mmCIF file of C-alpha atoms and ligand atoms in Angstrom:
data_model
loop_
_atom_site.group_PDB
_atom_site.id
_atom_site.type_symbol
_atom_site.label_atom_id
_atom_site.label_comp_id
_atom_site.label_asym_id
_atom_site.label_seq_id
_atom_site.Cartn_x
_atom_site.Cartn_y
_atom_site.Cartn_z
ATOM 1 C CA UNK I 1 8.353 6.220 18.154
ATOM 2 C CA UNK I 2 9.262 6.484 14.448
ATOM 3 C CA UNK I 3 8.191 9.289 12.320
ATOM 4 C CA UNK I 4 6.527 7.515 9.171
ATOM 5 C CA UNK I 5 8.174 9.717 6.195
ATOM 6 C CA UNK I 6 6.470 7.291 3.500
ATOM 7 C CA UNK I 7 2.917 8.449 4.771
ATOM 8 C CA UNK I 8 3.262 11.956 3.678
ATOM 9 C CA UNK I 9 5.858 11.242 0.841
ATOM 10 C CA UNK I 10 5.626 8.049 -0.918
ATOM 11 C CA UNK I 11 8.458 9.177 -3.610
ATOM 12 C CA UNK I 12 11.031 9.404 -0.848
ATOM 13 C CA UNK I 13 13.884 7.180 -1.831
ATOM 14 C CA UNK I 14 16.711 8.088 0.551
ATOM 15 C CA UNK I 15 16.635 9.706 3.928
ATOM 16 C CA UNK I 16 18.654 10.392 6.963
ATOM 17 C CA UNK I 17 17.557 9.157 10.636
ATOM 18 C CA UNK I 18 19.092 8.591 13.878
ATOM 19 C CA UNK I 19 19.302 4.991 15.273
ATOM 20 C CA UNK I 20 17.452 5.078 18.522
ATOM 21 C CA UNK I 21 17.501 1.453 19.695
ATOM 22 C CA UNK I 22 19.493 -1.584 18.616
ATOM 23 C CA UNK I 23 18.590 -5.342 19.355
ATOM 24 C CA UNK I 24 21.891 -7.416 18.645
ATOM 25 C CA UNK I 25 19.875 -10.712 19.087
ATOM 26 C CA UNK I 26 17.446 -10.155 16.140
ATOM 27 C CA UNK I 27 19.892 -7.581 14.458
ATOM 28 C CA UNK I 28 17.213 -5.006 14.356
ATOM 29 C CA UNK I 29 17.356 -1.252 14.688
ATOM 30 C CA UNK I 30 14.619 1.332 15.410
ATOM 31 C CA UNK I 31 15.061 4.557 13.535
ATOM 32 C CA UNK I 32 13.629 8.138 14.667
ATOM 33 C CA UNK I 33 12.179 8.424 11.121
ATOM 34 C CA UNK I 34 11.750 6.225 8.030
ATOM 35 C CA UNK I 35 10.890 5.950 4.442
ATOM 36 C CA UNK I 36 10.787 2.281 4.488
ATOM 37 C CA UNK I 37 7.240 0.822 4.529
ATOM 38 C CA UNK I 38 6.794 -1.819 7.154
ATOM 39 C CA UNK I 39 4.217 -3.894 5.344
ATOM 40 C CA UNK I 40 0.222 -3.894 6.040
ATOM 41 C CA UNK I 41 -2.872 -3.613 4.327
ATOM 42 C CA UNK I 42 -1.894 -6.111 1.706
ATOM 43 C CA UNK I 43 1.348 -4.204 0.797
ATOM 44 C CA UNK I 44 4.663 -6.131 1.642
ATOM 45 C CA UNK I 45 7.471 -4.277 3.385
ATOM 46 C CA UNK I 46 10.416 -2.665 1.486
ATOM 47 C CA UNK I 47 14.040 -3.725 1.232
ATOM 48 C CA UNK I 48 16.946 -1.466 0.796
ATOM 49 C CA UNK I 49 20.272 -0.596 2.650
ATOM 50 C CA UNK I 50 21.200 1.229 5.682
ATOM 51 C CA UNK I 51 24.573 3.072 6.105
ATOM 52 C CA UNK I 52 25.769 3.737 9.514
ATOM 53 C CA UNK I 53 29.466 3.882 11.188
ATOM 54 C CA UNK I 54 30.831 3.259 7.551
ATOM 55 C CA UNK I 55 29.024 0.205 7.033
ATOM 56 C CA UNK I 56 26.372 -0.554 4.403
ATOM 57 C CA UNK I 57 23.840 -2.959 5.733
ATOM 58 C CA UNK I 58 21.237 -4.799 3.727
ATOM 59 C CA UNK I 59 17.789 -4.100 5.324
ATOM 60 C CA UNK I 60 16.113 -7.563 4.780
ATOM 61 C CA UNK I 61 12.966 -7.015 6.570
ATOM 62 C CA UNK I 62 10.992 -4.120 8.049
ATOM 63 C CA UNK I 63 8.172 -4.490 10.674
ATOM 64 C CA UNK I 64 6.035 -2.105 12.853
ATOM 65 C CA UNK I 65 5.938 -2.882 16.442
ATOM 66 C CA UNK I 66 3.651 -0.307 18.345
ATOM 67 C CA UNK I 67 4.740 3.212 17.614
ATOM 68 C CA UNK I 68 8.524 1.836 16.378
ATOM 69 C CA UNK I 69 9.571 0.633 13.079
ATOM 70 C CA UNK I 70 12.012 -2.119 13.210
ATOM 71 C CA UNK I 71 14.716 -2.593 10.444
ATOM 72 C CA UNK I 72 16.197 -6.054 10.248
ATOM 73 C CA UNK I 73 19.872 -5.704 8.987
ATOM 74 C CA UNK I 74 21.451 -8.712 7.116
ATOM 75 C CA UNK I 75 25.386 -9.699 7.098
ATOM 76 C CA UNK I 76 27.499 -10.330 10.220
ATOM 77 C CA UNK I 77 29.079 -6.954 10.753
ATOM 78 C CA UNK I 78 28.421 -5.757 14.515
ATOM 79 C CA UNK I 79 25.497 -3.426 14.599
ATOM 80 C CA UNK I 80 26.224 0.424 14.992
ATOM 81 C CA UNK I 81 25.375 1.546 18.623
ATOM 82 C CA UNK I 82 22.318 3.583 19.564
ATOM 83 C CA UNK I 83 22.579 7.269 18.773
ATOM 84 C CA UNK I 84 24.493 6.571 15.295
ATOM 85 C CA UNK I 85 23.544 8.592 12.356
ATOM 86 C CA UNK I 86 22.184 6.785 9.331
ATOM 87 C CA UNK I 87 21.425 6.891 5.659
ATOM 88 C CA UNK I 88 18.448 4.717 4.493
ATOM 89 C CA UNK I 89 17.996 3.961 0.723
ATOM 90 C CA UNK I 90 15.199 2.146 -0.552
ATOM 91 C CA UNK I 91 15.280 -0.614 -3.205
ATOM 92 C CA UNK I 92 13.278 1.782 -5.152
ATOM 93 C CA UNK I 93 12.485 -0.418 -8.369
ATOM 94 C CA UNK I 94 10.664 -2.855 -5.933
ATOM 95 C CA UNK I 95 8.929 -0.111 -3.950
ATOM 96 C CA UNK I 96 7.582 1.666 -7.191
ATOM 97 C CA UNK I 97 6.304 -1.422 -8.600
ATOM 98 C CA UNK I 98 4.367 -1.944 -5.047
ATOM 99 C CA UNK I 99 3.199 1.503 -5.590
ATOM 100 C CA UNK I 100 2.015 1.108 -9.047
ATOM 101 C CA UNK I 101 0.269 -2.315 -8.135
ATOM 102 C CA UNK I 102 -1.286 -1.006 -4.927
ATOM 103 C CA UNK I 103 -2.955 1.818 -6.819
ATOM 104 C CA UNK I 104 -3.927 -0.489 -9.578
ATOM 105 C CA UNK I 105 -5.886 -2.504 -7.008
ATOM 106 C CA UNK I 106 -7.528 0.674 -5.677
ATOM 107 C CA UNK I 107 -8.728 1.540 -9.192
ATOM 108 C CA UNK I 108 -10.024 -2.006 -9.633
ATOM 109 C CA UNK I 109 -12.105 -1.465 -6.248
ATOM 110 C CA UNK I 110 -13.315 1.825 -7.215
ATOM 111 C CA UNK I 111 -14.426 0.607 -10.584
ATOM 112 C CA UNK I 112 -16.173 -2.397 -9.282
ATOM 113 C CA UNK I 113 -18.046 -0.612 -6.646
ATOM 114 C CA UNK I 114 -19.232 2.098 -9.261
ATOM 115 C CA UNK I 115 -19.988 -0.396 -11.852
ATOM 116 C CA UNK I 116 -21.410 -3.372 -9.885
ATOM 117 C CA UNK I 117 -21.769 -2.199 -6.464
ATOM 118 C CA UNK I 118 -19.192 -4.996 -5.408
ATOM 119 C CA UNK I 119 -17.571 -4.436 -2.006
ATOM 120 C CA UNK I 120 -14.126 -5.295 -1.090
ATOM 121 C CA UNK I 121 -13.300 -7.767 1.543
ATOM 122 C CA UNK I 122 -9.828 -8.223 1.640
ATOM 123 C CA UNK I 123 -6.701 -8.219 -0.800
ATOM 124 C CA UNK I 124 -3.035 -9.030 -1.233
ATOM 125 C CA UNK I 125 -0.082 -8.103 -3.494
ATOM 126 C CA UNK I 126 3.496 -8.684 -4.510
ATOM 127 C CA UNK I 127 5.329 -6.467 -6.995
ATOM 128 C CA UNK I 128 3.360 -6.156 -10.261
ATOM 129 C CA UNK I 129 0.557 -8.643 -9.111
ATOM 130 C CA UNK I 130 -2.110 -8.583 -6.843
ATOM 131 C CA UNK I 131 -5.483 -10.042 -5.961
ATOM 132 C CA UNK I 132 -8.797 -8.629 -4.168
ATOM 133 C CA UNK I 133 -11.647 -10.604 -2.831
ATOM 134 C CA UNK I 134 -15.217 -8.871 -3.601
ATOM 135 C CA UNK I 135 -18.739 -9.519 -2.586
ATOM 136 C CA UNK I 136 -19.710 -9.727 -6.085
ATOM 137 C CA UNK I 137 -22.508 -12.338 -6.805
ATOM 138 C CA UNK I 138 -22.949 -11.433 -10.313
ATOM 139 C CA UNK I 139 -18.990 -12.017 -11.343
ATOM 140 C CA UNK I 140 -18.753 -14.550 -14.206
ATOM 141 C CA UNK I 141 -16.063 -15.320 -16.922
ATOM 142 C CA UNK I 142 -17.671 -13.037 -19.461
ATOM 143 C CA UNK I 143 -17.333 -9.935 -17.223
ATOM 144 C CA UNK I 144 -13.366 -10.256 -17.094
ATOM 145 C CA UNK I 145 -12.677 -8.442 -20.553
ATOM 146 C CA UNK I 146 -15.376 -5.661 -19.467
ATOM 147 C CA UNK I 147 -13.695 -5.325 -16.135
ATOM 148 C CA UNK I 148 -10.292 -5.039 -17.686
ATOM 149 C CA UNK I 149 -11.343 -2.474 -20.358
ATOM 150 C CA UNK I 150 -13.009 -0.240 -17.543
ATOM 151 C CA UNK I 151 -10.072 -0.364 -15.178
ATOM 152 C CA UNK I 152 -7.694 0.636 -18.113
ATOM 153 C CA UNK I 153 -9.935 3.490 -19.210
ATOM 154 C CA UNK I 154 -9.752 4.762 -15.576
ATOM 155 C CA UNK I 155 -5.811 4.634 -15.619
ATOM 156 C CA UNK I 156 -5.852 6.524 -18.825
ATOM 157 C CA UNK I 157 -7.854 9.135 -17.465
ATOM 158 C CA UNK I 158 -4.901 10.291 -15.402
ATOM 159 C CA UNK I 159 -6.706 10.753 -12.269
ATOM 160 C CA UNK I 160 -4.775 12.245 -9.483
ATOM 161 C CA UNK I 161 -4.252 10.282 -6.178
ATOM 162 C CA UNK I 162 -4.350 12.372 -2.825
ATOM 163 C CA UNK I 163 -3.213 11.387 0.511
ATOM 164 C CA UNK I 164 -4.831 13.070 3.365
ATOM 165 C CA UNK I 165 -4.388 12.540 7.162
ATOM 166 C CA UNK I 166 -7.663 13.698 8.885
ATOM 167 C CA UNK I 167 -9.102 13.639 12.672
ATOM 168 C CA UNK I 168 -11.030 10.575 13.218
ATOM 169 C CA UNK I 169 -14.414 12.398 13.667
ATOM 170 C CA UNK I 170 -13.930 14.258 10.291
ATOM 171 C CA UNK I 171 -13.087 10.969 8.475
ATOM 172 C CA UNK I 172 -16.059 9.373 9.863
ATOM 173 C CA UNK I 173 -18.458 12.096 8.168
ATOM 174 C CA UNK I 174 -17.337 10.888 4.831
ATOM 175 C CA UNK I 175 -20.050 8.623 3.412
ATOM 176 C CA UNK I 176 -17.368 7.039 0.907
ATOM 177 C CA UNK I 177 -15.340 5.952 3.761
ATOM 178 C CA UNK I 178 -17.989 4.243 5.464
ATOM 179 C CA UNK I 179 -18.396 1.512 2.869
ATOM 180 C CA UNK I 180 -14.941 0.325 3.415
ATOM 181 C CA UNK I 181 -13.730 -0.876 6.745
ATOM 182 C CA UNK I 182 -13.405 2.441 8.434
ATOM 183 C CA UNK I 183 -15.687 1.427 11.245
ATOM 184 C CA UNK I 184 -13.093 -1.398 12.067
ATOM 185 C CA UNK I 185 -10.629 0.958 12.940
ATOM 186 C CA UNK I 186 -9.557 0.566 16.782
ATOM 187 C CA UNK I 187 -11.013 3.036 19.100
ATOM 188 C CA UNK I 188 -7.729 4.529 19.949
ATOM 189 C CA UNK I 189 -6.825 5.739 16.522
ATOM 190 C CA UNK I 190 -7.328 9.506 16.484
ATOM 191 C CA UNK I 191 -6.294 10.242 12.988
ATOM 192 C CA UNK I 192 -7.040 8.420 9.823
ATOM 193 C CA UNK I 193 -5.125 8.582 6.595
ATOM 194 C CA UNK I 194 -7.092 8.390 3.497
ATOM 195 C CA UNK I 195 -6.153 7.618 -0.318
ATOM 196 C CA UNK I 196 -8.303 9.311 -2.899
ATOM 197 C CA UNK I 197 -8.231 8.403 -6.536
ATOM 198 C CA UNK I 198 -10.092 11.628 -7.434
ATOM 199 C CA UNK I 199 -13.450 10.893 -8.945
ATOM 200 C CA UNK I 200 -13.272 7.122 -8.487
ATOM 201 C CA UNK I 201 -12.302 5.744 -5.118
ATOM 202 C CA UNK I 202 -11.684 7.009 -1.368
ATOM 203 C CA UNK I 203 -10.334 4.569 1.218
ATOM 204 C CA UNK I 204 -8.827 4.566 4.734
ATOM 205 C CA UNK I 205 -5.518 3.224 3.727
ATOM 206 C CA UNK I 206 -1.853 3.186 5.173
ATOM 207 C CA UNK I 207 -0.031 2.090 2.004
ATOM 208 C CA UNK I 208 2.209 3.964 -0.586
ATOM 209 C CA UNK I 209 0.706 5.031 -3.887
ATOM 210 C CA UNK I 210 1.667 6.747 -7.127
ATOM 211 C CA UNK I 211 0.630 10.457 -7.508
ATOM 212 C CA UNK I 212 -1.521 9.977 -10.708
ATOM 213 C CA UNK I 213 -3.324 6.854 -12.273
ATOM 214 C CA UNK I 214 -1.273 7.313 -15.511
ATOM 215 C CA UNK I 215 1.782 5.935 -13.636
ATOM 216 C CA UNK I 216 0.141 2.632 -12.930
ATOM 217 C CA UNK I 217 0.721 1.302 -16.408
ATOM 218 C CA UNK I 218 -1.600 -1.379 -18.110
ATOM 219 C CA UNK I 219 -3.761 -3.653 -15.849
ATOM 220 C CA UNK I 220 -4.502 -7.222 -17.019
ATOM 221 C CA UNK I 221 -7.123 -9.042 -15.292
ATOM 222 C CA UNK I 222 -5.317 -12.275 -15.167
ATOM 223 C CA UNK I 223 -7.928 -14.741 -13.538
ATOM 224 C CA UNK I 224 -10.822 -14.954 -11.184
ATOM 225 C CA UNK I 225 -11.972 -17.708 -8.712
ATOM 226 C CA UNK I 226 -15.329 -18.210 -7.015
ATOM 227 C CA UNK I 227 -14.860 -18.572 -3.276
ATOM 228 C CA UNK I 228 -18.892 -19.357 -2.882
ATOM 229 C CA UNK I 229 -22.005 -17.798 -4.302
ATOM 230 C CA UNK I 230 -21.277 -14.129 -3.229
ATOM 231 C CA UNK I 231 -17.448 -14.197 -2.699
ATOM 232 C CA UNK I 232 -15.150 -13.640 -5.681
ATOM 233 C CA UNK I 233 -11.487 -13.462 -5.978
ATOM 234 C CA UNK I 234 -9.905 -11.170 -8.846
ATOM 235 C CA UNK I 235 -6.201 -11.549 -9.676
ATOM 236 C CA UNK I 236 -4.490 -8.663 -11.713
ATOM 237 C CA UNK I 237 -1.135 -8.022 -13.219
ATOM 238 C CA UNK I 238 0.437 -4.788 -13.868
ATOM 239 C CA UNK I 239 2.688 -4.586 -17.070
HETATM 240 ZN ZN1 LIG X 1 -4.840 -0.228 -0.246
#
């Protein structure tokens, strides 16, 4: 089982961990704790390096498997044995861009729900670029500039972004969470992580976010597409 350090400290760039399992065939190792985000909820995984036994291995892919986080190590150097101490370092430039992008998408969600009642149905991102799908029948080209102005106004408010981990029962009492996909959470999950942009948006979310909207930068609404009468896809860029 891997302790997920990024869930409570998204600004952690370096960490020490013990290698608890090694698979030489797939060149993957499990750590007892990690700051590497394994991907999920539209946010891609982190890259970086893992130093162990005097070797610096590139971390080329990170993936969650049950309660473990697998770190896939590049190169051809034999892997360190289980029980080895290691030091992980994130590719911070990439991760921080993903944090800004992910928070920008939540600003978009919160703003579109408040201003138009639009519900989000999905999303995806890469560093500094993202898209979200909404049930947003009224969306049309003329609204692009209005939306862009509204989301940038929210960014400039310097709204704090708070992360909490709540017992499932408590999370289910929060009306704002019910409008998102909290009711789709598997039965077995006893704790729910929430990400709140204070005064704007609250979601059940596993991703990494900046601490304040002022860190997002400027959001450009790059494009939108109709995916039918109701479903619309909105593309953003962060600069
Ligand atoms: Zn999210």
